[in-house]
XYZ file of C-alpha atoms in Angstrom:
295
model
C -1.857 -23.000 -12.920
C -2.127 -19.163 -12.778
C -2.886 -17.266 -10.183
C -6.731 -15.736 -10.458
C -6.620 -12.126 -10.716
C -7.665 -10.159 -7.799
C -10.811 -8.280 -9.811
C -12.715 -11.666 -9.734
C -12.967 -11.664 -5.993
C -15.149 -9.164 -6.409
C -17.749 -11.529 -6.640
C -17.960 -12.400 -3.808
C -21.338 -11.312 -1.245
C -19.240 -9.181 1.047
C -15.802 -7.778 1.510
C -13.375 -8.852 4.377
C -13.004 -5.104 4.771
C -15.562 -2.336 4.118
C -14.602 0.759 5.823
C -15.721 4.710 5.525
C -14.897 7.995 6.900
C -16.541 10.594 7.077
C -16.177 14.302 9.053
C -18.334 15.300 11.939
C -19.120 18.858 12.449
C -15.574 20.067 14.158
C -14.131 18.727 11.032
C -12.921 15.531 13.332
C -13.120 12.134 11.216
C -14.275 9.038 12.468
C -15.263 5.113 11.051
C -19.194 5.994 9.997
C -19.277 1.891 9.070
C -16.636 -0.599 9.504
C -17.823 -4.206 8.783
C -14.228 -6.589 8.855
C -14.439 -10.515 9.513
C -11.273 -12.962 9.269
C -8.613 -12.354 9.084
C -8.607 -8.958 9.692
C -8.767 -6.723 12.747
C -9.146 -3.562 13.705
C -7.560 -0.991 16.043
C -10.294 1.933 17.562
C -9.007 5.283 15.178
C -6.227 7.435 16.835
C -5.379 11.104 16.177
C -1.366 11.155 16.216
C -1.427 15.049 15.070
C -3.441 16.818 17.240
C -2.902 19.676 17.793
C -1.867 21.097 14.325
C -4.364 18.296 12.597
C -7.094 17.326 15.293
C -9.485 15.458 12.944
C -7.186 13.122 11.197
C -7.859 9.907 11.982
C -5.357 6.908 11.450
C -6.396 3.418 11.400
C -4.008 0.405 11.671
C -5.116 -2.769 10.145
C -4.255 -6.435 12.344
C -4.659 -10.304 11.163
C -5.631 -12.626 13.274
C -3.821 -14.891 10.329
C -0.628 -15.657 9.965
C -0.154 -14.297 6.807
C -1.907 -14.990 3.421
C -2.108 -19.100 2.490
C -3.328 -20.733 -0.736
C -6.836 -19.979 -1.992
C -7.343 -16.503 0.341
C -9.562 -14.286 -1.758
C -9.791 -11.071 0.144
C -11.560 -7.861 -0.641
C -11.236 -5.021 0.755
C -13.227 -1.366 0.241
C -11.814 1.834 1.650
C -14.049 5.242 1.223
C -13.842 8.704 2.433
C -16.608 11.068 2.655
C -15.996 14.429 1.331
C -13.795 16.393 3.833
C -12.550 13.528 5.782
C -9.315 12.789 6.384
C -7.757 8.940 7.115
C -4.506 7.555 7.164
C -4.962 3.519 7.217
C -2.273 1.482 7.795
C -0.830 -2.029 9.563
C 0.587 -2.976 12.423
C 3.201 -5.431 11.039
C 4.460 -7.080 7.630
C 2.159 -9.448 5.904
C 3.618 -12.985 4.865
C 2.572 -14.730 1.624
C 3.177 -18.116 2.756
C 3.919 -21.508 0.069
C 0.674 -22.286 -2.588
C -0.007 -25.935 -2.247
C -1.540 -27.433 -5.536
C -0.708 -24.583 -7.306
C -3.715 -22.445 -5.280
C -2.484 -18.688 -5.137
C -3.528 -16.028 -2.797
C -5.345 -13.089 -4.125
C -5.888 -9.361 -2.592
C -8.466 -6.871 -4.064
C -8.749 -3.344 -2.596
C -11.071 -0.842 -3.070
C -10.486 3.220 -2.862
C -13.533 5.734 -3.035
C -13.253 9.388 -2.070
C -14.623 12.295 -2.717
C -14.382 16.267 -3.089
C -11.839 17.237 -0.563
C -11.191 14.073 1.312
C -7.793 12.987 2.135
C -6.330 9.337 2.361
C -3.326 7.792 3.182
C -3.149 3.621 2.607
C 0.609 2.677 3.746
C 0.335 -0.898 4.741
C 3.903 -2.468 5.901
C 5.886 -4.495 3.146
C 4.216 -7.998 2.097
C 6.467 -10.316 2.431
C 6.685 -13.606 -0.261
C 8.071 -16.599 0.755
C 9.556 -19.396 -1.548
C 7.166 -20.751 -3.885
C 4.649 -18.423 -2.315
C 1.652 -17.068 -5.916
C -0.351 -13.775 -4.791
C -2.198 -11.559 -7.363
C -3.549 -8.017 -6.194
C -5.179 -5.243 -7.366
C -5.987 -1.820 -6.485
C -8.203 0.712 -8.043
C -8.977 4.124 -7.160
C -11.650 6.647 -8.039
C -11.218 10.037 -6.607
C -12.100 13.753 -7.817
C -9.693 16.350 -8.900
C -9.368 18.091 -5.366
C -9.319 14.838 -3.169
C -5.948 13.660 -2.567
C -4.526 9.854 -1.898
C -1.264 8.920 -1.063
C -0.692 5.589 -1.697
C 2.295 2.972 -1.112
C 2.944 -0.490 -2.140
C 5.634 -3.009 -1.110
C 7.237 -6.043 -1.064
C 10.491 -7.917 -0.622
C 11.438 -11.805 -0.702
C 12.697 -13.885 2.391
C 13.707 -17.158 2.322
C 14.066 -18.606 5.837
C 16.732 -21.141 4.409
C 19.158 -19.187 3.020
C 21.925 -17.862 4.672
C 23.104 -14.061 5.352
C 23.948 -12.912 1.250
C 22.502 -16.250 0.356
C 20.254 -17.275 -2.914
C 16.740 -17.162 -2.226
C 14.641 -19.727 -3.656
C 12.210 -18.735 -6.279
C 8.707 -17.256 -5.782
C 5.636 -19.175 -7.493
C 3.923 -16.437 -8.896
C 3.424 -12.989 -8.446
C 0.861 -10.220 -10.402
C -0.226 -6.414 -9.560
C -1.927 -3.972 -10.823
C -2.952 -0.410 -9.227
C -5.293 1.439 -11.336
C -6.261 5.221 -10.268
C -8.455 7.497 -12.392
C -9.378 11.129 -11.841
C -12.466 11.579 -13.619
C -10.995 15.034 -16.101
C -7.530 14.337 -15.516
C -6.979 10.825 -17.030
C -6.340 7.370 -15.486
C -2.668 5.794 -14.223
C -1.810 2.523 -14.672
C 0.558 0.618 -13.388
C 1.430 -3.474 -13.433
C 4.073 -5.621 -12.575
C 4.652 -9.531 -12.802
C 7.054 -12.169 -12.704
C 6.817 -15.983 -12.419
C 9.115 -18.652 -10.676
C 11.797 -15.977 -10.450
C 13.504 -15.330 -7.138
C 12.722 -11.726 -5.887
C 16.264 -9.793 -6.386
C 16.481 -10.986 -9.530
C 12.557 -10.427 -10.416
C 13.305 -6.983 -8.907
C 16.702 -6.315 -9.974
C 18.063 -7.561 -13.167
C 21.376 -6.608 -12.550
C 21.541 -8.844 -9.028
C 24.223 -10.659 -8.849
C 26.253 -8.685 -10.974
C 29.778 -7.253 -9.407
C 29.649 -9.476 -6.040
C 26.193 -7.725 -5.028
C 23.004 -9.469 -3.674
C 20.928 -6.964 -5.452
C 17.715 -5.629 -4.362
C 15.613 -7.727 -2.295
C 12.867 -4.960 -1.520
C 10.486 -2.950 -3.441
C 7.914 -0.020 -2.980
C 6.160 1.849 -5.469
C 4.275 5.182 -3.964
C 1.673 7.579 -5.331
C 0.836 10.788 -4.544
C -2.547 12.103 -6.177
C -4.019 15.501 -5.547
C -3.674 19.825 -6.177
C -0.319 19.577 -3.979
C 1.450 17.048 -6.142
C 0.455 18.602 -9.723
C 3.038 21.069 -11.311
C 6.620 21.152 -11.058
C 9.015 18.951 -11.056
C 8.283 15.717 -9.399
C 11.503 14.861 -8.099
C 11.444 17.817 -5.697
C 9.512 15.721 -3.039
C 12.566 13.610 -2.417
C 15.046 17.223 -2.352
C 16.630 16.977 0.861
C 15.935 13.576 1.502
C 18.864 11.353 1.663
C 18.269 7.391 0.500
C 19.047 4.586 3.167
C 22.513 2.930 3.361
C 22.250 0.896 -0.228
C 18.357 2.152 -1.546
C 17.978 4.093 -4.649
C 14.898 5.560 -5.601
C 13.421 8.216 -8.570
C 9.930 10.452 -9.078
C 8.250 10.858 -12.388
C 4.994 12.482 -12.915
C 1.911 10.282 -13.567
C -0.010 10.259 -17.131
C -2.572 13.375 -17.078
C -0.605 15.208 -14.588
C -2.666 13.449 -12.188
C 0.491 13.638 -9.237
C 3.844 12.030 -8.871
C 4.741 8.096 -8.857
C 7.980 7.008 -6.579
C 9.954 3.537 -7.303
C 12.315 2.460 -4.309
C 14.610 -0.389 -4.468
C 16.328 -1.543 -1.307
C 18.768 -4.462 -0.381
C 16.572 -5.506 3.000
C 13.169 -4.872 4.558
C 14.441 -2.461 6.825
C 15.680 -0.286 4.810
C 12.587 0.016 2.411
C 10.353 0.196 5.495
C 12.494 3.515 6.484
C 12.243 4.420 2.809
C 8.812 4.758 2.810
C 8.613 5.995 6.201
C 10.367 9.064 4.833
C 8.391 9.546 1.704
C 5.434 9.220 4.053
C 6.544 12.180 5.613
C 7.560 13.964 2.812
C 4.077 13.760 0.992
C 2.248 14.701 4.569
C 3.796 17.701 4.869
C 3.355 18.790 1.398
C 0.110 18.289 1.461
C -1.134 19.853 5.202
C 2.340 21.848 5.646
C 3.229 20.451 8.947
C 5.514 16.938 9.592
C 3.330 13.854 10.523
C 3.647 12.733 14.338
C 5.631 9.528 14.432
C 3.314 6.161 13.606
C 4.545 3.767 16.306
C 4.175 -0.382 15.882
């Protein structure tokens, strides 16, 4: 049975998550409406970078689950008012556990800013278990000056195997992320595999030469006016891979920004990936290094 694809839990009456930002007069941001109901929950908004960036708010996401099960259709909507500035993010790694009866998990997320608004979405690495089907999509509709950075990731863990071990296949697995910059153009970018264990799904060439291959995966976008022109691989010069990761930039259809691939032999490792392409993308964009997000 395949898994439903995220866009039909749209449907549904109302999301799990429906936040939105917006600026008050000191140019400080703050949740102007926040409905969430299980399984998430939410922190109050802290600002990490005062004093060079008092009105950024960041937000970290919590489950009062233990991870995503068979038949979860979530949906979530994120929007930013124009000015505001959010970073949203998790506290912790979400776990895709087994589908029983062949019921997948599906995650649909919603981004909406506009002119001049700023958002970072950097949730930790979802994690799929053996036999584990999850479909999600992400779409994003933002003008030509707003600016989202955006990261996606995932590895496979199997609880059985041993250090260097084979994993056990995953059941299923779809995504899509779909941006569009109304004048620009639209990016889009999908990625499947089915009853395939992840470092091979990942990494054809596991295996090969004694290696494991690569058990962890990100994929990060950075849209907006400081990510247009050049060359895109400049926002990893002077940043040095972690111990066994390899990672490359190309520039998005319509020049819309620059799209990062990571590949990394362990959770860890991809976690402090993106933790450094995080940073990287900050300061380009608001010229000063992001305080350190603590969890």
């Amino acid at each position: 049975m395949a898994v439903a694809r995220a866009e039909a839990a749209w449907e549904s009456a109302a999301h799990h998550l429906d936040l939105q930002f917006r600026a008050d007069g000191r140019g400080r941001s703050y949740l102007h409406r926040q409905y969430v109901r299980y399984p998430f929950h939410l922190t109050r908004p802290f600002y990490l970078d005062r004093p060079q960036l008092p009105g950024l708010a960041t937000l970290y996401l919590q489950s009062a689950a233990g991870g995503l099960y068979g038949g979860d259709r979530l949906t979530m909507e994120i929007a930013v008012a124009a000015g505001a500035t959010a970073q949203v993010t998790s506290q912790s790694s979400t776990i895709v556990h087994r589908a029983h009866g062949g019921a997948g998990a599906s995650l649909a997320t919603r981004i909406i800013l506009e002119g001049g608004a700023f958002l970072a979405l950097t949730p930790d690495p979802t994690i799929l278990f053996p036999e584990a089907e999850l479909s999600t999509g992400t779409t994003a509709l933002l003008p030509a000056d707003a600016t989202l950075i955006l990261g996606e990731a995932l590895l496979g863990h199997d609880p059985e195997a041993g250090a260097g071990g084979a994993m056990r296949p995953v059941g299923r697995f779809f995504s899509e992320v779909r941006i569009e910059v109304p004048g620009l153009g639209r990016a889009v970018d999908r990625q499947a595999f089915d009853r395939q264990a992840v470092p091979t799904a990942l990494d054809p060439d596991a295996g090969l030469g004694g290696g494991a291959g690569h058990a962890a995966q990100a994929a990060f976008y950075c849209i907006g006016p400081a990510f247009r022109g050049g060359n895109p691989v400049d926002l990893l010069a002077g940043l040095i891979p972690p111990d066994g990761a390899i990672w490359g930039a190309d520039e998005l259809p319509g020049g819309l920004g620059i799209w990062v691939r990571v590949l990394a032999p362990s959770g860890h490792l991809l976690t402090a990936a993106m933790a450094a392409l995080f940073a990287a993308s900050f300061t380009r964009h608001f010229g000063t290094a992001p305080a350190p997000r603590r969890k």
